[in-house]
GROMACS .gro file of N, CA and C in nm:
model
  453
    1UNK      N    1   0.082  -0.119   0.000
    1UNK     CA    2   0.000   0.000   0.000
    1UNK      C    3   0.087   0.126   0.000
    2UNK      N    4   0.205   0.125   0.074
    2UNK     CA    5   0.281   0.253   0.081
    2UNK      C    6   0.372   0.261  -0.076
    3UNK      N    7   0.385   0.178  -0.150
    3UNK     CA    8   0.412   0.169  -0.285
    3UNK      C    9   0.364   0.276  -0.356
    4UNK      N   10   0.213   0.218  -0.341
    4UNK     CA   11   0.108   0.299  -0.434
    4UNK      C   12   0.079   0.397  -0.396
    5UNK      N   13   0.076   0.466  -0.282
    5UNK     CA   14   0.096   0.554  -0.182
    5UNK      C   15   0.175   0.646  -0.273
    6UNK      N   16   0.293   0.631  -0.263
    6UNK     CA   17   0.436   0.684  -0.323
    6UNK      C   18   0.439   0.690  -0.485
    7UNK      N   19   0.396   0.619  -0.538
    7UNK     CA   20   0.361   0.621  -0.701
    7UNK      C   21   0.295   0.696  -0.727
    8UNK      N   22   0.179   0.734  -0.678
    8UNK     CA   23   0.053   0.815  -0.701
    8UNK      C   24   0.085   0.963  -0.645
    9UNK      N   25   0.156   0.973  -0.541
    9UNK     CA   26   0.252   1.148  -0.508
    9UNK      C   27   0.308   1.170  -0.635
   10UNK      N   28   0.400   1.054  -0.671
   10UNK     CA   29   0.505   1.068  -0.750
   10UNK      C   30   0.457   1.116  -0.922
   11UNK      N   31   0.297   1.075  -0.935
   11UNK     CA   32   0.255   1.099  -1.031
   11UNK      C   33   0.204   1.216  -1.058
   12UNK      N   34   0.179   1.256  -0.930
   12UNK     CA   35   0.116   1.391  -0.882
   12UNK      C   36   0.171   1.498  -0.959
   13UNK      N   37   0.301   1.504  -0.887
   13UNK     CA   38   0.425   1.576  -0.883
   13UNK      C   39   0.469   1.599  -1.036
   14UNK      N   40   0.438   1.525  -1.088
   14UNK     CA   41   0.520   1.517  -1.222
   14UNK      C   42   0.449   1.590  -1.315
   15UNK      N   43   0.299   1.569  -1.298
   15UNK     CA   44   0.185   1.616  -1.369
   15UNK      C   45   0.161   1.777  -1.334
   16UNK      N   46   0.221   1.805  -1.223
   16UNK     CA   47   0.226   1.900  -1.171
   16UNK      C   48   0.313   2.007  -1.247
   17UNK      N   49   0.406   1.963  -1.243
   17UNK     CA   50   0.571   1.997  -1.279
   17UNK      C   51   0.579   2.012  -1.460
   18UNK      N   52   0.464   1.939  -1.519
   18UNK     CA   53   0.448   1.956  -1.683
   18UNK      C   54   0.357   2.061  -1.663
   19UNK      N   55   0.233   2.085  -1.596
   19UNK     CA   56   0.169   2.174  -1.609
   19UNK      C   57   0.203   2.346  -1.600
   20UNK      N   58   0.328   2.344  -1.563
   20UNK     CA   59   0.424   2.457  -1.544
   20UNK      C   60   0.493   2.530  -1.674
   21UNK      N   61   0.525   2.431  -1.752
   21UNK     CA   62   0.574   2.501  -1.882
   21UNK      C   63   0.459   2.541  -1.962
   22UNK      N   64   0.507   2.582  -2.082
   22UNK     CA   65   0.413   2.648  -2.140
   22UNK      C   66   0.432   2.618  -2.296
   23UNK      N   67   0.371   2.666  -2.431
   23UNK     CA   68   0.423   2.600  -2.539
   23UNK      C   69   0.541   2.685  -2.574
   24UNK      N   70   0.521   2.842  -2.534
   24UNK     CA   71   0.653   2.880  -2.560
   24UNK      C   72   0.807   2.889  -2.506
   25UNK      N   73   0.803   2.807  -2.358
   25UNK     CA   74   0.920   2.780  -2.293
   25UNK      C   75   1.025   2.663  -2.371
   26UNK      N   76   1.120   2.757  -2.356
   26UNK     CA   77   1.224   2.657  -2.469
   26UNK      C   78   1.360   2.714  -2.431
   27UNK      N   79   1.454   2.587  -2.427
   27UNK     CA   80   1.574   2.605  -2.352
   27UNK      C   81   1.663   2.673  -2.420
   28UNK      N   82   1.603   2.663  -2.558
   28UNK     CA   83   1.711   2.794  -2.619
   28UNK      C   84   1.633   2.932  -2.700
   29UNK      N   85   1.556   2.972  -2.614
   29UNK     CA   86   1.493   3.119  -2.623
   29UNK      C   87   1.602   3.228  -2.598
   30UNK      N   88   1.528   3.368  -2.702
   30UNK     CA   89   1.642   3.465  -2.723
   30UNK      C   90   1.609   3.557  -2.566
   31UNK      N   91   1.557   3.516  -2.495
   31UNK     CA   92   1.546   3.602  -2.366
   31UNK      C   93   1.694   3.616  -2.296
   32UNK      N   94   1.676   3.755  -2.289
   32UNK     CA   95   1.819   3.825  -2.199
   32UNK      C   96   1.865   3.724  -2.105
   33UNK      N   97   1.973   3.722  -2.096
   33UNK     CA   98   2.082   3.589  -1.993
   33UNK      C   99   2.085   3.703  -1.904
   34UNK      N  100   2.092   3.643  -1.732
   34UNK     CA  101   2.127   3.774  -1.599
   34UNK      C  102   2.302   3.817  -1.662
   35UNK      N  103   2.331   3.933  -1.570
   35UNK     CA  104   2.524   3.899  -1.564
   35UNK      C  105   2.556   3.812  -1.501
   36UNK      N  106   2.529   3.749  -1.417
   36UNK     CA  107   2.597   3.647  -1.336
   36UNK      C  108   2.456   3.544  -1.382
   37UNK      N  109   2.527   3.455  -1.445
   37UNK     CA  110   2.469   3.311  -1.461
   37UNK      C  111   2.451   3.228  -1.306
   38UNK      N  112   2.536   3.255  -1.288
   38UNK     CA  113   2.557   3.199  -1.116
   38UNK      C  114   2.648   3.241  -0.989
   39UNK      N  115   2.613   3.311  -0.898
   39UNK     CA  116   2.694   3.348  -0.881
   39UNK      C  117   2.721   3.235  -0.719
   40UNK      N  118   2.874   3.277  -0.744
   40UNK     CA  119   2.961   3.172  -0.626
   40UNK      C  120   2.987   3.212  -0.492
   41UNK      N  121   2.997   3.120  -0.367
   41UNK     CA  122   3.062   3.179  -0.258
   41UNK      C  123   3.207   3.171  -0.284
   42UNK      N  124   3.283   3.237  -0.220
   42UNK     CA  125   3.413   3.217  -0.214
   42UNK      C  126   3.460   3.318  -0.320
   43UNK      N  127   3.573   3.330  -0.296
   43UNK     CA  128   3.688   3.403  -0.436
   43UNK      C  129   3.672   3.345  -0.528
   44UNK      N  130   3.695   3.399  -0.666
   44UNK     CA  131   3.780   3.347  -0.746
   44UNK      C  132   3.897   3.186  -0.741
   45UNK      N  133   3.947   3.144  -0.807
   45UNK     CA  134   4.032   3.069  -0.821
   45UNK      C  135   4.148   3.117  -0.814
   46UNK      N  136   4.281   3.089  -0.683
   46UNK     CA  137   4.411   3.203  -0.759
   46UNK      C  138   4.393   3.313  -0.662
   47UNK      N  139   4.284   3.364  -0.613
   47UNK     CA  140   4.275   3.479  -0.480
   47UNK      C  141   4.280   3.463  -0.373
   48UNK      N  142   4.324   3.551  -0.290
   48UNK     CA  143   4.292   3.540  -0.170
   48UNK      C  144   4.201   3.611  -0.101
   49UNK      N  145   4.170   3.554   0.012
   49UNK     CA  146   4.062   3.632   0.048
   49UNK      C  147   4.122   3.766   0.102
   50UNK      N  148   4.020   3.896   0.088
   50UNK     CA  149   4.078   4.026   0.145
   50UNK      C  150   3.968   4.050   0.275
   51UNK      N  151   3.987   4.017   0.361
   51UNK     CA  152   3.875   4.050   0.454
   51UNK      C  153   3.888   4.201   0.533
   52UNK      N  154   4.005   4.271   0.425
   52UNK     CA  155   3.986   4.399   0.443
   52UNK      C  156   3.938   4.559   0.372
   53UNK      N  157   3.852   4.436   0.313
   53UNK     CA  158   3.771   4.535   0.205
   53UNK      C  159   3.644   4.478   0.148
   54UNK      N  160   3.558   4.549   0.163
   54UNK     CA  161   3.417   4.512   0.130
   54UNK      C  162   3.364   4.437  -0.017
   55UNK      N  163   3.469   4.520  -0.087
   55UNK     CA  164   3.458   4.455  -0.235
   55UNK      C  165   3.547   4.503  -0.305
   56UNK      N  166   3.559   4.399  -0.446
   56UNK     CA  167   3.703   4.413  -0.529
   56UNK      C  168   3.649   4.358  -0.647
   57UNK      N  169   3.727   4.396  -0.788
   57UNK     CA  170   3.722   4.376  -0.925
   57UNK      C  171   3.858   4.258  -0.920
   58UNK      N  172   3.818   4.166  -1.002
   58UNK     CA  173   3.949   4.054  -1.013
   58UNK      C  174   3.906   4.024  -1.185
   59UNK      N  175   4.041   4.019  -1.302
   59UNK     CA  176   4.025   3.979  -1.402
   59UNK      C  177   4.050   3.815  -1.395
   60UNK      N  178   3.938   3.764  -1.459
   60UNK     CA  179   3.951   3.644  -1.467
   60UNK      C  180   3.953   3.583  -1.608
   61UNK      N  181   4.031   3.484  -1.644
   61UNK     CA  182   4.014   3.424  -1.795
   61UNK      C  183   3.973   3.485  -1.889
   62UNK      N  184   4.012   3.506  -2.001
   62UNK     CA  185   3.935   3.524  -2.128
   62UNK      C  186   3.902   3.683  -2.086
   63UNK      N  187   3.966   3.752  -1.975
   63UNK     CA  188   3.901   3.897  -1.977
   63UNK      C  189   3.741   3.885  -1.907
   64UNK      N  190   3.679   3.805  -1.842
   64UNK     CA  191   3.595   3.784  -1.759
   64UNK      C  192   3.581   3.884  -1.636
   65UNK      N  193   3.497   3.938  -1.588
   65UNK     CA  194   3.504   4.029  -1.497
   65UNK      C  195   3.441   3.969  -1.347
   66UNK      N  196   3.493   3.943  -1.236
   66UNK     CA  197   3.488   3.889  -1.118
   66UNK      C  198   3.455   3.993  -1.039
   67UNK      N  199   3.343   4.045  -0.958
   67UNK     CA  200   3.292   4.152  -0.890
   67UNK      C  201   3.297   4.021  -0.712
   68UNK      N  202   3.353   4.066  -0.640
   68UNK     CA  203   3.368   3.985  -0.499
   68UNK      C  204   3.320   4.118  -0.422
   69UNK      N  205   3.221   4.072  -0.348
   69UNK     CA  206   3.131   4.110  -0.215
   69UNK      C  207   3.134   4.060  -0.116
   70UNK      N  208   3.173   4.115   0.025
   70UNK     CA  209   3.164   4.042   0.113
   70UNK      C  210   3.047   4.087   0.174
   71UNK      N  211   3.015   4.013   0.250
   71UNK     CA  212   2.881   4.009   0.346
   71UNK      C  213   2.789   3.914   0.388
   72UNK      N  214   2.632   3.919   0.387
   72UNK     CA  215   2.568   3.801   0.457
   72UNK      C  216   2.595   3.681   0.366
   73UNK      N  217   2.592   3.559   0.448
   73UNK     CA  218   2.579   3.446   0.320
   73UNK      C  219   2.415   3.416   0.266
   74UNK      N  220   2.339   3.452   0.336
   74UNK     CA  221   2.188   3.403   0.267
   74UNK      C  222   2.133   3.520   0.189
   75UNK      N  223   2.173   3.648   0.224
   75UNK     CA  224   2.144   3.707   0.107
   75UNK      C  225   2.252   3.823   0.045
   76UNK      N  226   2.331   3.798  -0.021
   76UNK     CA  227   2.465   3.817  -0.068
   76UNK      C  228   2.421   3.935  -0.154
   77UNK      N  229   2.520   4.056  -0.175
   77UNK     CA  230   2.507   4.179  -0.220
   77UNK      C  231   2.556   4.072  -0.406
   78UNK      N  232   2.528   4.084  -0.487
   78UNK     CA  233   2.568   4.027  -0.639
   78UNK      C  234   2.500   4.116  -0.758
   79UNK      N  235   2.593   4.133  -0.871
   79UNK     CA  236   2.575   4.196  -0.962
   79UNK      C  237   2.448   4.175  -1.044
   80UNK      N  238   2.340   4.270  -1.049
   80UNK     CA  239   2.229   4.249  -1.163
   80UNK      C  240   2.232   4.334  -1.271
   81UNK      N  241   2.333   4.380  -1.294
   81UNK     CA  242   2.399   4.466  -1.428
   81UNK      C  243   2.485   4.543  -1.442
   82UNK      N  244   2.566   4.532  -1.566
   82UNK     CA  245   2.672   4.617  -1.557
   82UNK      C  246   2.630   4.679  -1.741
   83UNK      N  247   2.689   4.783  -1.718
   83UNK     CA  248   2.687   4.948  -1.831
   83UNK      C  249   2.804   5.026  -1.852
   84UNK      N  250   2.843   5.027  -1.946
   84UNK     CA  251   2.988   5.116  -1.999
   84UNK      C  252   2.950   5.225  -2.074
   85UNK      N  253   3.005   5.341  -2.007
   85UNK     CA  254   2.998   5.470  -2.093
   85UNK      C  255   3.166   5.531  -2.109
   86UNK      N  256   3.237   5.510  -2.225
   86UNK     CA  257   3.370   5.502  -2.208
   86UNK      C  258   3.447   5.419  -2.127
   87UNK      N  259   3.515   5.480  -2.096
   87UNK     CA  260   3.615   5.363  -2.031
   87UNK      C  261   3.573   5.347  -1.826
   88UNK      N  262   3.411   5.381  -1.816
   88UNK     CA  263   3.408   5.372  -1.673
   88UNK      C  264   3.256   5.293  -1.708
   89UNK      N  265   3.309   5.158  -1.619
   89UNK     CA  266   3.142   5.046  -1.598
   89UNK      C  267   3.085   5.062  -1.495
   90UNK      N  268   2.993   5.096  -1.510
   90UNK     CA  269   2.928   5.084  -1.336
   90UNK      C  270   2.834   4.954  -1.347
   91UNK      N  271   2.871   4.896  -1.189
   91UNK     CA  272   2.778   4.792  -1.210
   91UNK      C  273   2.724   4.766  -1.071
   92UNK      N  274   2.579   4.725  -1.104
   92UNK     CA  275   2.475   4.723  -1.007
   92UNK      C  276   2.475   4.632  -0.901
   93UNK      N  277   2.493   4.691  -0.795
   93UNK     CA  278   2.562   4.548  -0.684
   93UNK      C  279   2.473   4.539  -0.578
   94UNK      N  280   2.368   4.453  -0.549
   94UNK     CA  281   2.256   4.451  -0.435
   94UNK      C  282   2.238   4.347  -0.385
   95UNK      N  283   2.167   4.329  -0.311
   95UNK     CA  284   2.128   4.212  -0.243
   95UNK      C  285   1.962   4.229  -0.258
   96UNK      N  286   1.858   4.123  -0.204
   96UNK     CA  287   1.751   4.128  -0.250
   96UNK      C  288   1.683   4.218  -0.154
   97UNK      N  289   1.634   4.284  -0.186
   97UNK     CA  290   1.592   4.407  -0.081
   97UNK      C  291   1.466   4.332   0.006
   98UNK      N  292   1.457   4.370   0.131
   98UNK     CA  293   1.341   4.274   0.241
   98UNK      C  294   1.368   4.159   0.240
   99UNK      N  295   1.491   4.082   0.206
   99UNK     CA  296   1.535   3.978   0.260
   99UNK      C  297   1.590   3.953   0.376
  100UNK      N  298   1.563   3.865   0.458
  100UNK     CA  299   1.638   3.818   0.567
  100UNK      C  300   1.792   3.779   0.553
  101UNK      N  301   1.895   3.868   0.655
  101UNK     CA  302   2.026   3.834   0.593
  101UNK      C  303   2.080   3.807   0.760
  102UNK      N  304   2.191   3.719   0.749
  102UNK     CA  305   2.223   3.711   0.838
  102UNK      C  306   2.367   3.794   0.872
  103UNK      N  307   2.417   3.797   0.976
  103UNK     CA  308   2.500   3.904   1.070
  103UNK      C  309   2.668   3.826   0.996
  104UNK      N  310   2.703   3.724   0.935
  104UNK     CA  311   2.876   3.657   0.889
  104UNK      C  312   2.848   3.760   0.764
  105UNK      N  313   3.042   3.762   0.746
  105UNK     CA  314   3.097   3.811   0.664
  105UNK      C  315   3.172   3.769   0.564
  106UNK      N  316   3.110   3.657   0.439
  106UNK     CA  317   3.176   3.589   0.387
  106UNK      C  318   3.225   3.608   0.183
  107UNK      N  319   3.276   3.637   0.127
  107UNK     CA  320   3.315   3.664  -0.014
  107UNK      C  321   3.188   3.540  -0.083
  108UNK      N  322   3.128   3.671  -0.161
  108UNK     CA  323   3.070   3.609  -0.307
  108UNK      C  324   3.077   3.672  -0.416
  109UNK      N  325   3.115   3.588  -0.562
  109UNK     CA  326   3.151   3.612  -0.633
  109UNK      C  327   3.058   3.614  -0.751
  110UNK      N  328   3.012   3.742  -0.842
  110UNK     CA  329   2.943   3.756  -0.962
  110UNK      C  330   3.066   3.759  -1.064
  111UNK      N  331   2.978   3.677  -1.197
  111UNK     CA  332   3.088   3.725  -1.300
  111UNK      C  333   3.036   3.772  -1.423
  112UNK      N  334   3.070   3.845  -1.529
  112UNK     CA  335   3.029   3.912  -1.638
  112UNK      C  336   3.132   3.946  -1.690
  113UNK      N  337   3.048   3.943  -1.837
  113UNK     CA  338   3.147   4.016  -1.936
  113UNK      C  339   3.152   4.124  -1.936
  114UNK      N  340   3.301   4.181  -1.960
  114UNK     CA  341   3.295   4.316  -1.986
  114UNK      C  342   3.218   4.370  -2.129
  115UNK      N  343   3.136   4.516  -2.065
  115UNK     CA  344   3.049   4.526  -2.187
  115UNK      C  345   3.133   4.583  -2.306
  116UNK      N  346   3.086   4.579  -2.440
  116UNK     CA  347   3.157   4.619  -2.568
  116UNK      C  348   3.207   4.764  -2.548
  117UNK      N  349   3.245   4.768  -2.635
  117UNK     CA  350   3.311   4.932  -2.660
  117UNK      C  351   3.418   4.985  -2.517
  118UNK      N  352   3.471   4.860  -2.395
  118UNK     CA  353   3.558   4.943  -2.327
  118UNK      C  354   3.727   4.891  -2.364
  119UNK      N  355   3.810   4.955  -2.394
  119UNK     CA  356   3.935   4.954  -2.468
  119UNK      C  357   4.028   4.845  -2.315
  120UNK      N  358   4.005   4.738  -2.326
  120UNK     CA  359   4.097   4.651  -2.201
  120UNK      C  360   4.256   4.707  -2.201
  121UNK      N  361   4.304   4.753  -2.315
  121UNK     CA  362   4.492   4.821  -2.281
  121UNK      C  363   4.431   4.948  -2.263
  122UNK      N  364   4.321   5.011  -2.174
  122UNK     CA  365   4.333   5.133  -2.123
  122UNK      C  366   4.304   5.106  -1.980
  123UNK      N  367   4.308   5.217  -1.855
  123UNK     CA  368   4.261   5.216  -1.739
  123UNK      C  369   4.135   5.243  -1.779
  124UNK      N  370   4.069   5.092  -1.640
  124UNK     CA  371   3.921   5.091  -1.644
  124UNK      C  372   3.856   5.121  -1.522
  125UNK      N  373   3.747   5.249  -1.496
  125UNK     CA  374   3.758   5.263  -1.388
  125UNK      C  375   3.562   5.175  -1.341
  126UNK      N  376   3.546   5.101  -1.256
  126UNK     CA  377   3.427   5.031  -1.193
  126UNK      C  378   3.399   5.100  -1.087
  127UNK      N  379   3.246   5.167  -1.123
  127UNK     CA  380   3.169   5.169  -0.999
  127UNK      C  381   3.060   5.101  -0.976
  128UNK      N  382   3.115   5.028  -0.785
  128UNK     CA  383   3.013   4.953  -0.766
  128UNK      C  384   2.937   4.945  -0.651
  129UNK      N  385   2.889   5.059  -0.714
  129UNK     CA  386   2.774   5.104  -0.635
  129UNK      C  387   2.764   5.146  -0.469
  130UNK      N  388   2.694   5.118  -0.360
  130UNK     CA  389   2.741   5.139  -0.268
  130UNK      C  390   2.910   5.118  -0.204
  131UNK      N  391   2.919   5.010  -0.261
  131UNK     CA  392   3.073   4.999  -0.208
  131UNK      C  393   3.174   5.024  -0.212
  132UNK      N  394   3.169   5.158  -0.374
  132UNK     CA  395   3.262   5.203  -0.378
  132UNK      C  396   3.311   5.191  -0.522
  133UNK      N  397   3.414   5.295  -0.572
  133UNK     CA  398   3.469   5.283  -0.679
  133UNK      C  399   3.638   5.213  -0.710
  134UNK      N  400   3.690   5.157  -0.791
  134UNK     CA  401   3.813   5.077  -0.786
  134UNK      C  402   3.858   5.120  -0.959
  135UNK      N  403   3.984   5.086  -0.992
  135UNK     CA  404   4.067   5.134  -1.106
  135UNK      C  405   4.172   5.042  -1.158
  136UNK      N  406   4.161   4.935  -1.277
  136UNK     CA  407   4.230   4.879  -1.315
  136UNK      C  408   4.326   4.948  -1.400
  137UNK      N  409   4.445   4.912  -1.408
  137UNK     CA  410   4.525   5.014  -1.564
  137UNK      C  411   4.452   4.934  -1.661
  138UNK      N  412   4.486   4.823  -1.623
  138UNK     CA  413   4.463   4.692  -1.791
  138UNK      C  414   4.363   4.601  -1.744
  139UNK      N  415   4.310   4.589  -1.854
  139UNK     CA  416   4.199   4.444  -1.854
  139UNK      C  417   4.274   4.290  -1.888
  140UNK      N  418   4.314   4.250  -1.782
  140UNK     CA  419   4.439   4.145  -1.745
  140UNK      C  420   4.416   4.003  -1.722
  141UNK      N  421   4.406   3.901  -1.723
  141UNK     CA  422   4.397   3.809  -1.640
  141UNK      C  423   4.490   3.810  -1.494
  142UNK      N  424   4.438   3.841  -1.382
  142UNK     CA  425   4.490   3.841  -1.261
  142UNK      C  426   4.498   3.927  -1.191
  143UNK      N  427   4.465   4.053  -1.289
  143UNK     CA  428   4.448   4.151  -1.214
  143UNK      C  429   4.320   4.181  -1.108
  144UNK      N  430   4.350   4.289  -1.011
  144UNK     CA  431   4.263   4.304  -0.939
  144UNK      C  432   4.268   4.459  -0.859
  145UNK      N  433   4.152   4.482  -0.829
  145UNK     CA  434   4.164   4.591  -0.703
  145UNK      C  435   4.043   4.598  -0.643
  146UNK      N  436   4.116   4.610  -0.513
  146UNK     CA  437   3.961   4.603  -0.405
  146UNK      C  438   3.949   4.758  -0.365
  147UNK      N  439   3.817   4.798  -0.259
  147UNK     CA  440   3.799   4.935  -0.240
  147UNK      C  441   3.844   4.970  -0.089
  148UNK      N  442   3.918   5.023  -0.075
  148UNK     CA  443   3.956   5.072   0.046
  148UNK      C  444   3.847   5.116   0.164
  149UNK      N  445   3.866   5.031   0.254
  149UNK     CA  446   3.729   5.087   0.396
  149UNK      C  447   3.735   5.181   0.416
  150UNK      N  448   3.683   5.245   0.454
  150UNK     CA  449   3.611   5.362   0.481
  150UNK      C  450   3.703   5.355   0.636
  151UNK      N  451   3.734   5.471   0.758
  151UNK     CA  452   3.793   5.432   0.871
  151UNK      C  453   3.653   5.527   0.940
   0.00000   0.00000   0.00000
């Protein structure tokens, strides 16, 4: 009996779970991708942690742009867009507003491309947002700069 029990949830669930898509959901629709596909706890690969600065720009691979936030872990400050007007990106760095966050201080990491039209062999300057502004010379693999605390 607990079989059928369990088969019949299980059928539930499933019927449930088809009734959710739609005819036009499709895994390769032209709908806008976020900047951060996913974003990570921890640094980068290759970093260390700076637990003396709230946040930092790190070039990663291929010219990849690494935005590191420190703060709550359940609801983490992370990039929901970045914009280039010349050679200065600002990019949008929040956490989910009326979320419950807790009181640790731990590095998470958004990543994005840098947007078109900024010249990587020039200084690039990132603002991000509350936390501050930072200044690469070059668009590097390895490079980095974090924002100085406030005293």
């Amino acid at each position: 009996m607990r079989i059928l029990s369990r088969v019949a949830v299980l059928a539930v669930v499933a019927l449930a779970l088809t009734a959710c898509g739609g005819e036009d959901d499709s895994p390769g629709s032209d709908s806008p991708t976020s900047a951060t596909p996913a974003p990570s706890r921890g640094v980068p690969s290759g970093v260390e942690e700076r637990l003396d600065s709230p946040a930092g720009v790190v070039v990663g691979e291929e010219g990849r742009i690494h935005v590191v936030t420190y703060g709550s872990s359940t609801n983490p400050a992370i990039v929901r867009q970045a914009s280039a007007e010349g050679q200065t990106v600002t990019v949008q760095v929040s956490a989910v507003e009326g979320r419950p966050a807790t009181m640790d201080y731990v590095p998470t990491t958004s990543t994005f491309d840098l947007p078109e039209g900024v010249d990587r062999d020039e200084p690039v300057t990132f603002v991000l947002g509350d936390f501050g502004t930072v200044e690469l010379e070059v668009i590097e693999p390895g490079n980095q700069a974090w924002v100085e605390r406030e005293e």
